[in-house]
Structures are given as structure tokens and as C-alpha cells.
Short mmCIF file of C-alpha atoms and ligand atoms in Angstrom, two decimals:
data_model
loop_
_atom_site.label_atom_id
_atom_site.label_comp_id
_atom_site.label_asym_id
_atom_site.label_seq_id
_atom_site.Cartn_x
_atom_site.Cartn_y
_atom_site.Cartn_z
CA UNK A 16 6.87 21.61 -11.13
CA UNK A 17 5.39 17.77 -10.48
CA UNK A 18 2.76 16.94 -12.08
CA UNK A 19 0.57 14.42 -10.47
CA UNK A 20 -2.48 12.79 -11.65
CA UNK A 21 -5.14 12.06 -9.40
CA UNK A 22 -7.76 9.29 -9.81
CA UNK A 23 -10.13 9.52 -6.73
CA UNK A 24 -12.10 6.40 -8.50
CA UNK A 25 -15.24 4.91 -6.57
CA UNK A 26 -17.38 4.89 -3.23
CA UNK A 27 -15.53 6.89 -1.05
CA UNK A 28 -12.22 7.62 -2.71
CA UNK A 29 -13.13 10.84 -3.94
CA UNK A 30 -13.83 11.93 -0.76
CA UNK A 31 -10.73 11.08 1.26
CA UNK A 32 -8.66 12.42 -2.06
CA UNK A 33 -10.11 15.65 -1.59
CA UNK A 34 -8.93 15.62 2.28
CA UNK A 35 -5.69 14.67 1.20
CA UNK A 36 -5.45 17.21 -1.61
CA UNK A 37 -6.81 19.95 0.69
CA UNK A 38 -3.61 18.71 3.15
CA UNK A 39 -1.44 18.67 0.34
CA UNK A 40 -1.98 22.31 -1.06
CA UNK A 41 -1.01 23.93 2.31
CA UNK A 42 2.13 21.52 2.91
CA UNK A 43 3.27 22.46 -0.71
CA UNK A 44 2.76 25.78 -0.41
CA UNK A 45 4.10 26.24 2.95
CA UNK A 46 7.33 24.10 1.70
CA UNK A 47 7.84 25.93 -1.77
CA UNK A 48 6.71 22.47 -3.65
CA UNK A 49 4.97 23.70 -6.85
CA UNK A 50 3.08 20.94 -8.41
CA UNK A 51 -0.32 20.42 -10.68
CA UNK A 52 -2.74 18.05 -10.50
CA UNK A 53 -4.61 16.18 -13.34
CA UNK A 54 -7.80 14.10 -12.27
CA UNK A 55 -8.77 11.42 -14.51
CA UNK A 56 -12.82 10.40 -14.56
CA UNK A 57 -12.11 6.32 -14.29
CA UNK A 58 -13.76 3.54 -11.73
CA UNK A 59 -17.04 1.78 -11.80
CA UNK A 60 -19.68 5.00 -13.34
CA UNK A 61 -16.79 5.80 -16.29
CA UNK A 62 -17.17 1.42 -17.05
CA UNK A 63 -20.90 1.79 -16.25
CA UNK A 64 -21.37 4.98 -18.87
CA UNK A 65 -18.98 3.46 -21.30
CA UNK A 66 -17.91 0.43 -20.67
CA UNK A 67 -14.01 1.46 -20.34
CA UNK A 68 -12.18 0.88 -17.39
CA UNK A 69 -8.53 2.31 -18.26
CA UNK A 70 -8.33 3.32 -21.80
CA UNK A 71 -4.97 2.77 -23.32
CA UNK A 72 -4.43 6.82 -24.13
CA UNK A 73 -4.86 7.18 -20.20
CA UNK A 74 -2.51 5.03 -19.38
CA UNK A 75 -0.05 6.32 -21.76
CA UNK A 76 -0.29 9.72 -20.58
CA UNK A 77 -0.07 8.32 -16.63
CA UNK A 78 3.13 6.62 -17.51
CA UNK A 79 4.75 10.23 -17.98
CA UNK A 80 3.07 12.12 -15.11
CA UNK A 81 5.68 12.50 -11.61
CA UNK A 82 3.24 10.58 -9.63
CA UNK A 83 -0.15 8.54 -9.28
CA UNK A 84 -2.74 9.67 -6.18
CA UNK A 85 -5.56 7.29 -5.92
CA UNK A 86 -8.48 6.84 -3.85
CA UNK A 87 -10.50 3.27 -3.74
CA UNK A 88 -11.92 1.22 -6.33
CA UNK A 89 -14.48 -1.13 -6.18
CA UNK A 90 -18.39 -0.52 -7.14
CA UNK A 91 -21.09 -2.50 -5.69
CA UNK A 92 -22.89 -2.58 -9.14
CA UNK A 93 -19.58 -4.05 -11.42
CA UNK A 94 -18.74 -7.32 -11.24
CA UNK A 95 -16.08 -7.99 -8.66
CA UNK A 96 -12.39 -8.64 -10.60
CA UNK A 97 -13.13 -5.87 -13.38
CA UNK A 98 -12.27 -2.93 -12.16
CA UNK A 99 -9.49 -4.47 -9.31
CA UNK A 100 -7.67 -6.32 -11.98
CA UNK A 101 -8.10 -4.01 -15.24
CA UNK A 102 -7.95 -0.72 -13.17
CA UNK A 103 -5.55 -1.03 -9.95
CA UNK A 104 -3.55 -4.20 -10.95
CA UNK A 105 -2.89 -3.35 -14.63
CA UNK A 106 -1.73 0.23 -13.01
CA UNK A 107 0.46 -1.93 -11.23
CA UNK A 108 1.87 -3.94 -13.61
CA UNK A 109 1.99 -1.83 -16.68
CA UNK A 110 3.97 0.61 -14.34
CA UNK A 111 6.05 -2.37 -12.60
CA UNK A 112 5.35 -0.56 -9.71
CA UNK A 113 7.13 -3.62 -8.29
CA UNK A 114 7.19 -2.56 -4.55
CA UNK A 115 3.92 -2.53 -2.38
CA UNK A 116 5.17 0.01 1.11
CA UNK A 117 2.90 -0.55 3.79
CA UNK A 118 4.18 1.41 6.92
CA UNK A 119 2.51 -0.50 9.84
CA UNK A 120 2.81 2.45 12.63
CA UNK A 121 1.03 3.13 15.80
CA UNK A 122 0.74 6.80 16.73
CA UNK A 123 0.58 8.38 20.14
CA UNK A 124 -2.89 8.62 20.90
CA UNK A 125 -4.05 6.15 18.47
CA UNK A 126 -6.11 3.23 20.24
CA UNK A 127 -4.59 -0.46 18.99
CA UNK A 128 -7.06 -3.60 19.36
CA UNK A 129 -3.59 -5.34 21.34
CA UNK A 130 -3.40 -5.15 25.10
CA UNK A 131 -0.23 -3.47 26.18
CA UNK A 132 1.08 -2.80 23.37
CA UNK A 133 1.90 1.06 22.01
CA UNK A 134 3.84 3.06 19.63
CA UNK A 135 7.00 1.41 20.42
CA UNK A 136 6.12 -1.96 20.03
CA UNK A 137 4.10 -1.59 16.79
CA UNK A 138 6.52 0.21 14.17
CA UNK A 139 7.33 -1.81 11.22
CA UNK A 140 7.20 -1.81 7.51
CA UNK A 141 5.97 -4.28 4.80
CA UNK A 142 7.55 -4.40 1.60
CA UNK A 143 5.15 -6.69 -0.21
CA UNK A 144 6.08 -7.85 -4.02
CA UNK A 145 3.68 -6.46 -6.07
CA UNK A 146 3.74 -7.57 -9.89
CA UNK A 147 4.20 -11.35 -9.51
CA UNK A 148 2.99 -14.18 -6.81
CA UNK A 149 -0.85 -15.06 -7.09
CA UNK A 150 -1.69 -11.64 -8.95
CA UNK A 151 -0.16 -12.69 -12.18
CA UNK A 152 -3.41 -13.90 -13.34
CA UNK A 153 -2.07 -16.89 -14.86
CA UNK A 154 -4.56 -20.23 -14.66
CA UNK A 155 -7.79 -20.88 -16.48
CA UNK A 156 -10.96 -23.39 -15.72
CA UNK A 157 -12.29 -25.90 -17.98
CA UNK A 158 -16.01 -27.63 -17.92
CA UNK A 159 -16.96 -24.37 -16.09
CA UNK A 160 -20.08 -24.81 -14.18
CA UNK A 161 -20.21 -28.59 -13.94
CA UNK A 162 -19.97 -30.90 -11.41
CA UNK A 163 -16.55 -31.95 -13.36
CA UNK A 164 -15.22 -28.21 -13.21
CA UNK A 165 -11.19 -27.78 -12.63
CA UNK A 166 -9.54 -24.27 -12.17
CA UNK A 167 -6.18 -23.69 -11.76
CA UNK A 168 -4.81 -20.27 -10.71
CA UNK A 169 -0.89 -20.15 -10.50
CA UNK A 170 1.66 -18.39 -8.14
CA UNK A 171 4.18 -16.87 -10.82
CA UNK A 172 7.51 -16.18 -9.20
CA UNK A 173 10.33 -14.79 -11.47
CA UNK A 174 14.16 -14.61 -10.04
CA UNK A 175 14.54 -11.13 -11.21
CA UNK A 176 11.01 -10.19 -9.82
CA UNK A 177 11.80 -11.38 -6.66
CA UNK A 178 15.64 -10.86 -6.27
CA UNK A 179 14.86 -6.45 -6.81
CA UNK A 180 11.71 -7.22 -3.97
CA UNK A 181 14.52 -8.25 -1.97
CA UNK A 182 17.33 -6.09 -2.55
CA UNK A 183 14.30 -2.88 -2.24
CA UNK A 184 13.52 -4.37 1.48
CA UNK A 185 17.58 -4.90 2.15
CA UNK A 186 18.33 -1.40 1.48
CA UNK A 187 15.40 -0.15 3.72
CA UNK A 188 16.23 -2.30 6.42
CA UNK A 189 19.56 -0.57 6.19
CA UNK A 190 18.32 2.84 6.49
CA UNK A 191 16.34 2.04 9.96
CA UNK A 192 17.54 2.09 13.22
CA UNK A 193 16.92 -1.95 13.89
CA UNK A 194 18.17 -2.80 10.37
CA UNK A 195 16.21 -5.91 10.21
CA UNK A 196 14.74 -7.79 8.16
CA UNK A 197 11.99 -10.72 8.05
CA UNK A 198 11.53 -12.61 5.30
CA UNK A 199 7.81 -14.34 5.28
CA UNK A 200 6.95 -16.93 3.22
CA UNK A 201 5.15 -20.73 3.62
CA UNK A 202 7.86 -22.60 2.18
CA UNK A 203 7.44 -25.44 4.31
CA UNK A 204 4.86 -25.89 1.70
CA UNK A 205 5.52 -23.98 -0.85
CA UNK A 206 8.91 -25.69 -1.76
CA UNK A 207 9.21 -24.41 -5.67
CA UNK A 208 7.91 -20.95 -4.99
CA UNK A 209 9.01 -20.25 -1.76
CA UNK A 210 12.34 -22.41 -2.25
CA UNK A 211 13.24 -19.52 -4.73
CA UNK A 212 12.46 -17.05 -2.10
CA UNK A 213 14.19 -18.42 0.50
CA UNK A 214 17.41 -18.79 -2.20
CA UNK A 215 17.63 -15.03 -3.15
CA UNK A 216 17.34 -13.82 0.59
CA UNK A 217 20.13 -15.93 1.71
CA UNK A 218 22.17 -14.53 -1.19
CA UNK A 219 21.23 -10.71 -1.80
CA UNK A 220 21.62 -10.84 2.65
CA UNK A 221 25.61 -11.71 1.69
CA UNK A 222 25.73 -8.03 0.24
CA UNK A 223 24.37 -6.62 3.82
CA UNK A 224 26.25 -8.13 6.78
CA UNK A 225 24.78 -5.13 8.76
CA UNK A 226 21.49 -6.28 8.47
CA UNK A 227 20.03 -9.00 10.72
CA UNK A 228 17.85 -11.42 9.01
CA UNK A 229 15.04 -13.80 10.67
CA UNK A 230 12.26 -15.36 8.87
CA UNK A 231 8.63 -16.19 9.87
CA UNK A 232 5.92 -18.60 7.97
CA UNK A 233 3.17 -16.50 7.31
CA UNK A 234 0.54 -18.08 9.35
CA UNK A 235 3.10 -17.96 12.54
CA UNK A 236 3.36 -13.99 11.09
CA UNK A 237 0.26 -13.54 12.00
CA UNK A 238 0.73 -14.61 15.23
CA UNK A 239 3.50 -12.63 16.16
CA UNK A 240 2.17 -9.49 14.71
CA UNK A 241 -0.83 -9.82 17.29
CA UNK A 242 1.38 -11.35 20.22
CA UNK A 243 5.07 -9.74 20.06
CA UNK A 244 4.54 -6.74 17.06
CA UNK A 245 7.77 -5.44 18.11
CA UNK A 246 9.65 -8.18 16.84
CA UNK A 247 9.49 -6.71 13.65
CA UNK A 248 10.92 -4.59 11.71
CA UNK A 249 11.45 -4.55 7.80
CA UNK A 250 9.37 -7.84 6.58
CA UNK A 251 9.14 -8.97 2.81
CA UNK A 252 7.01 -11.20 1.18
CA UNK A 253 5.07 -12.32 -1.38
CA UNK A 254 1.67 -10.38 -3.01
CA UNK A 255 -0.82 -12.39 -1.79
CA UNK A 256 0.87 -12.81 1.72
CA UNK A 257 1.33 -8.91 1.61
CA UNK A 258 -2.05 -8.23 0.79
CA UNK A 259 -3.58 -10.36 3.65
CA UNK A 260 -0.91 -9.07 6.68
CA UNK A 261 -1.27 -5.82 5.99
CA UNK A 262 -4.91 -5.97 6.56
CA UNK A 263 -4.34 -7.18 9.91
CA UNK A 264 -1.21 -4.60 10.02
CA UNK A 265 -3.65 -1.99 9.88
CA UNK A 266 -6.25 -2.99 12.34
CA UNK A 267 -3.12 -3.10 15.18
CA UNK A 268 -2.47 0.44 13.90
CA UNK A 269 -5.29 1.50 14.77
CA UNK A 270 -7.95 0.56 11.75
CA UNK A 271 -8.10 0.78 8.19
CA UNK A 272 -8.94 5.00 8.20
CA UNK A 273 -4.84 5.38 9.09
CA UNK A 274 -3.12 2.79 6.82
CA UNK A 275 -1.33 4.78 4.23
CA UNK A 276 0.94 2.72 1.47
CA UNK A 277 2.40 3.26 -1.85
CA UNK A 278 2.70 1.51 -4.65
CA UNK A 279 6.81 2.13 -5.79
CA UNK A 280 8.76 2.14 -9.19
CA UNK A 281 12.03 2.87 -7.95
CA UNK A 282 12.78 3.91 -11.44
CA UNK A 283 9.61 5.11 -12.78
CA UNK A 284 6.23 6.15 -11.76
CA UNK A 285 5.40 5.40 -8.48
CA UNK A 286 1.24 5.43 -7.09
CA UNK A 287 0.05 6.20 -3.62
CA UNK A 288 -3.12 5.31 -1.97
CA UNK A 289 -4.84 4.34 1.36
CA UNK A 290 -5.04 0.58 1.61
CA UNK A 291 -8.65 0.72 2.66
CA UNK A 292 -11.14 -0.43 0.22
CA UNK A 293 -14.27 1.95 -1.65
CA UNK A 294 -16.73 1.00 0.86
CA UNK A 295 -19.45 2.18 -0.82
CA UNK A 296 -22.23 1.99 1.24
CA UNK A 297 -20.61 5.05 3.48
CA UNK A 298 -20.22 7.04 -0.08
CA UNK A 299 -21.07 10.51 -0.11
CA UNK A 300 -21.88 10.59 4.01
CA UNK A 301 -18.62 12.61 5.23
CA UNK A 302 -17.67 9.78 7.63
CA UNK A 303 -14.96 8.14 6.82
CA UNK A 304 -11.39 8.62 7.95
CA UNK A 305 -9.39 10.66 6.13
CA UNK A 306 -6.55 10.06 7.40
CA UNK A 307 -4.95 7.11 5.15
CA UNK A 308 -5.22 8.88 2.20
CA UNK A 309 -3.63 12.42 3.60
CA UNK A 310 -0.82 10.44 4.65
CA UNK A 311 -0.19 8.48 1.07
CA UNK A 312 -0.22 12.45 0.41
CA UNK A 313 2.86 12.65 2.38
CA UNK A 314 4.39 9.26 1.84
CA UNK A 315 4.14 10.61 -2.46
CA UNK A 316 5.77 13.81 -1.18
CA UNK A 317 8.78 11.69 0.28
CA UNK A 318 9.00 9.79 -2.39
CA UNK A 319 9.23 12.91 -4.85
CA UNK A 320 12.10 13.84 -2.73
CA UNK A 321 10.24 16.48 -0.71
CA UNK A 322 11.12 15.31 2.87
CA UNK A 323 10.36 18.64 4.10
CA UNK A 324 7.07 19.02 2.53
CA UNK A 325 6.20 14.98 3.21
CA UNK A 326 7.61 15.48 6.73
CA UNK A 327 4.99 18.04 7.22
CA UNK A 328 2.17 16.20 6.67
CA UNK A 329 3.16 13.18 8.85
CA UNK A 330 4.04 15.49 11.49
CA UNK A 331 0.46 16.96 11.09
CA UNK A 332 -1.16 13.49 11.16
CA UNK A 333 0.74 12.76 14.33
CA UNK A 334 -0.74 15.98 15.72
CA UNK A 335 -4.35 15.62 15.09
CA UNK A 336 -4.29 11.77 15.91
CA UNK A 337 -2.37 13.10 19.22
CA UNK A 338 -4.78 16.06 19.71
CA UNK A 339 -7.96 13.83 21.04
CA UNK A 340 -10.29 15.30 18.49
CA UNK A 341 -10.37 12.86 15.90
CA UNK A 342 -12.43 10.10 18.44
CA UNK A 343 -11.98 6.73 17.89
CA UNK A 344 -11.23 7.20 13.99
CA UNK A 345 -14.39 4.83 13.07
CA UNK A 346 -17.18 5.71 11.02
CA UNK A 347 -19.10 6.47 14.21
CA UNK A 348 -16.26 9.03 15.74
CA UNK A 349 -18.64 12.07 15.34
CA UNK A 350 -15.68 13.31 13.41
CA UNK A 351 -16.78 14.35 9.47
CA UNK A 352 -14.39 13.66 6.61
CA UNK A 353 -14.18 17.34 5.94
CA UNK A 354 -13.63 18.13 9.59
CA UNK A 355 -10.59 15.76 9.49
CA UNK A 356 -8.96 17.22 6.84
CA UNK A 357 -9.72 20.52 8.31
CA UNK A 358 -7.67 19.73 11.19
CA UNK A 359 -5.00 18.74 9.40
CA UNK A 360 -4.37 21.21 6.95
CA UNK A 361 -4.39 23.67 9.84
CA UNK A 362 -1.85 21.89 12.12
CA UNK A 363 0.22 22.05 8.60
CA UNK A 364 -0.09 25.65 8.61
C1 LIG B 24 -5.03 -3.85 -1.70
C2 LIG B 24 -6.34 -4.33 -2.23
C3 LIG B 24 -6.16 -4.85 -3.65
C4 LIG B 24 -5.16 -6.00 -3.58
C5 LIG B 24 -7.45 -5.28 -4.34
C6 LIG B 24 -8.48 -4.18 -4.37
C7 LIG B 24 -7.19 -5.79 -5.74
O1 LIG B 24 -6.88 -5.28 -1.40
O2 LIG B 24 -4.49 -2.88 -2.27
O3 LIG B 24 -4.54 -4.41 -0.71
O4 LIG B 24 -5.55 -7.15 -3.36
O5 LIG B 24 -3.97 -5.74 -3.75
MN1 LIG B 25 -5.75 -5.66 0.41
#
């Protein structure tokens, strides 16, 4: 019996959680997975109400549940920074859910933004560090608000942090049919941060001759993800660099309603969630794409050890993406929220 707690959080998130969980109950079921859920109240109207954001009791009790589900957070009414870093990044750190997996994958039938391209050119993964890098929150600012103002805000990069980001990515790479593995960074600039990078690749890729190694600067990433996608395969990088590819790794798989990811303790308690933001002004209108969040469903259930169950749901996603009856996946697709789900939970069943 897993027990997994589910924070739908703000704008939309509680929306596309309920598709997901809808998904989720008929995969499980059909698949003999018994589970419970417990939701947690937390996101911008709990620190509106009461001025808490993620109480220490809560995340005491998260820290022994089998799994995290989230939705979005981000309210137009809280100051931008408070809930992201004391409500999704603190679950990240405090868990050292050290692993950010962002499957970058075009389905049949999905429509990508880049000409001539299809589902086997665009099918990688991004294994982005996730506890160090930019997101440390280490820097400060001194004669704020004046003309003589100076901020600093520091890229923290530990061996250990990033030697396990590596080794996670190395034993992936292993596991796929291409076994390869990018390593993105900007140490042509960089040369501390990215020097240490570029050391711990070189030697953690001794303990995987199998694997073929490249490495791209992340602006030229960007480049090659739009003009040759199917030159990759595994790629690992820093957070910040992670963050900002996968946004652009979801738009050539089709748009931000599809791009699932999960946040990964491979020892301890692991959270899943759509990448896509709260986007609140579409809150509580039944149009956004489900999709990203029913497949985080089914990326947790994989990660649980539930192939079968996790298998399920992909394989229903792939159906309803390939059935034609999900439009063009935007806000505007004449396809409700509720209708999406629909259709997947019955091509589960
Ligand atoms: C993401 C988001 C977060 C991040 C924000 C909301 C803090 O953009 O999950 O990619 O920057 O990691
Ligand atoms: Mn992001």
C-alpha cells in the first residue's frame, strides 16, 4: 500500500491533479497497485489565510510518505520568490531530491513547432541537477535601492553534488538504446564552476566505456535542440541550465500541456509534477492540458516500481495524443480539462 501525498497547490494545479488522479485510480486498479492519497491544503490562499507556506510538521510527515504529486505553484497575488523558493525549492532540497527528469518526447500525432522533424528525431532526456548551481540561494545585496546598490547571487557547485548528478545520468544513458550522453555546461566561461563539471564527467565516464560522451555549451544546446534534436540523447547539466532547456524541450514536444518530469531521490522520497507553471489567469476554466500532469502520474508509478501500472498510463497518453481528439493541445483546442482526462482514463481501461 503507497501512500502518496498530493499537493495540487495554486492556479491551475488542482485541476490537472485531479485529471491525473482520475487516470491514476483506473491504472492502479486495473494493475492491482493499492495506494492512498493524502492532499495537503498549501500554495498561495494557505500563505494568504495564514501566512504559512510549508509548515515544518508538513514537511516532516512528507518526508515519510512513498511519493510527492504536485500540481503548480505560483499566485498572482504573493510576491514572486515566496512560495517558489519556500514551497517547491525547499521540497527540493530538504528532500535532496537531487535529480530533476525531464523526458523531452515527441508523440505520434503530436504537432512540434520544428519543420521535419518527428518522433524519432525528438526523444531525449534531461537530467538536470537540482539542489545546487544558481538555486542555492547563496548571495545577498547591500545599499539596496540606491544608485550604489551591489547584489551578488552565487552558483554553488559541490563535488559530491555534482559527481551523483553525473553518475544518475551515466547509468541512464546505459539503460537506453543510444547510450549517450551530453554533458552541457558554459565552461568556456564558467572556468571554476564548470571546470569542476567538466572534471567529474571525464572521470565518473572511465566507469562506463559503453557509453559515448559529447558535450555541448549551453547556448550552442539550444541550437541543436531546435536544428538537429536527434543528436541527443541523455544530456546533464546544471539547475539553472536545466531549468531554461527544458522550457524550450517542451515547446519541440509539442507545448508545455505534455511535459511531464520528476523530481528524484534515488534513495528517498521522490516528487512528480508537470513542468508547466500555475498560470493563473486560466484557473478554474477547464482548459488547460492535462496531459503533463497524468503523465508525472505515470512517470511516479515507474518510479514506485510499478512498470506495469506506469506503462499503462503512458501507453494511454500515447493513445489519446494519437487518437486526433485532443486538437492542438492549447488552451484554445476545444478540448476541456475534464474531457482530457476522460479520454484517458478510458483508453486505460
Ligand atoms: C521549474 C520551475 C521552477 C524552477 C520555478 C517555479 C521555481 O520553473 O520547475 O522548472 O525554476 O525550477
Ligand atoms: Mn522552469
Amino acid at each position: 500500500m503507497y501512500r502518496i501525498a498530493v499537493l495540487p497547490c495554486d492556479g491551475i494545479g488542482p485541476e490537472v491533479i485531479a485529471e491525473g488522479l482520475k487516470v491514476l485510480d483506473v491504472a492502479a486498479r486495473k494493475h492491482g497497485v493499492q495506494y492512498e492519497t493524502v492532499e495537503y491544503d498549501l500554495g498561495g490562499e494557505r500563505y494568504l489565510r495564514t501566512g504559512e507556506v510549508l509548515p515544518d510538521s508538513v514537511l516532516d510527515e512528507l518526508r515519510e510518505v512513498d511519493a510527492i504529486y504536485l500540481g503548480a505553484v505560483g499566485h498572482p497575488d504573493v510576491k514572486a520568490g515566496i512560495l517558489e523558493k519556500g514551497l517547491l525549492l525547499r521540497l527540493r532540497f530538504e528532500l535532496d531530491q537531487y535529480i530533476n527528469l525531464r523526458p523531452i518526447k515527441l508523440y505520434p500525432g503530436v504537432e512540434t513547432p520544428i519543420k521535419g522533424k518527428g518522433p524519432d528525431e525528438i526523444d531525449f532526456v534531461v537530467v538536470r541537477e537540482n539542489t545546487e548551481g544558481l538555486y542555492a540561494g547563496v548571495g545577498g545585496s547591500l545599499r539596496k535601492g540606491t544608485p550604489d546598490e551591489v547584489s551578488t547571487q552565487e552558483a554553488i557547485y559541490t563535488r559530491m553534488g555534482v559527481e551523483r548528478c553525473i553518475r544518475y545520468a551515466f547509468d541512464l544513458a546505459q539503460t537506453r538504446e543510444e547510450k549517450s550522453l551530453t554533458l552541457v555546461d558554459k565552461s568556456n566561461v564558467l572556468t571554476y564552476g564548470h571546470d569542476l563539471w567538466q572534471r567529474a564527467f571525464a572521470e565518473v565516464a572511465e566507469e562506463y566505456p559503453e557509453v559515448k560522451t559529447d558535450h555541448a555549451y549551453v547556448d550552442a544546446a539550444c541550437m541543436w535542440m531546435v536544428k538537429n534534436p536527434e543528436w541527443f540523447d541523455v544530456v546533464v547539466t546544471c539547475n539553472m541550465f536545466g531549468d531554461i532547456i527544458t522550457d524550450l524541450g517542451a515547446m519541440i514536444q509539442g507545448g508545455m500541456g505534455v511535459a511531464a518530469s520528476g523530481n528524484i531521490n534515488p534513495e528517498g522520497v521522490s516528487m512528480f509534477e508537470p513542468i508547466h507553471g500555475s498560470a493563473p489567469k486560466y484557473t478554474g476554466q477547464n482548459v488547460i492540458c492535462p496531459i503533463a500532469a497524468i503523465a508525472a502520474a505515470g512517470m511516479m508509478m515507474e518510479h514506485l516500481g510499478e512498470e506495469e501500472c506506469g506503462k499503462a498510463i503512458e501507453d494511454a497518453v500515447i493513445a489519446a495524443l494519437a487518437s486526433g481528439k485532443l486538437g492542438d493541445l492549447s488552451t484554445k483546442s476545444g478540448v476541456s480539462t475534464t474531457e482530457t482526462g476522460d479520454l484517458v482514463a478510458s483508453l486505460v481501461e
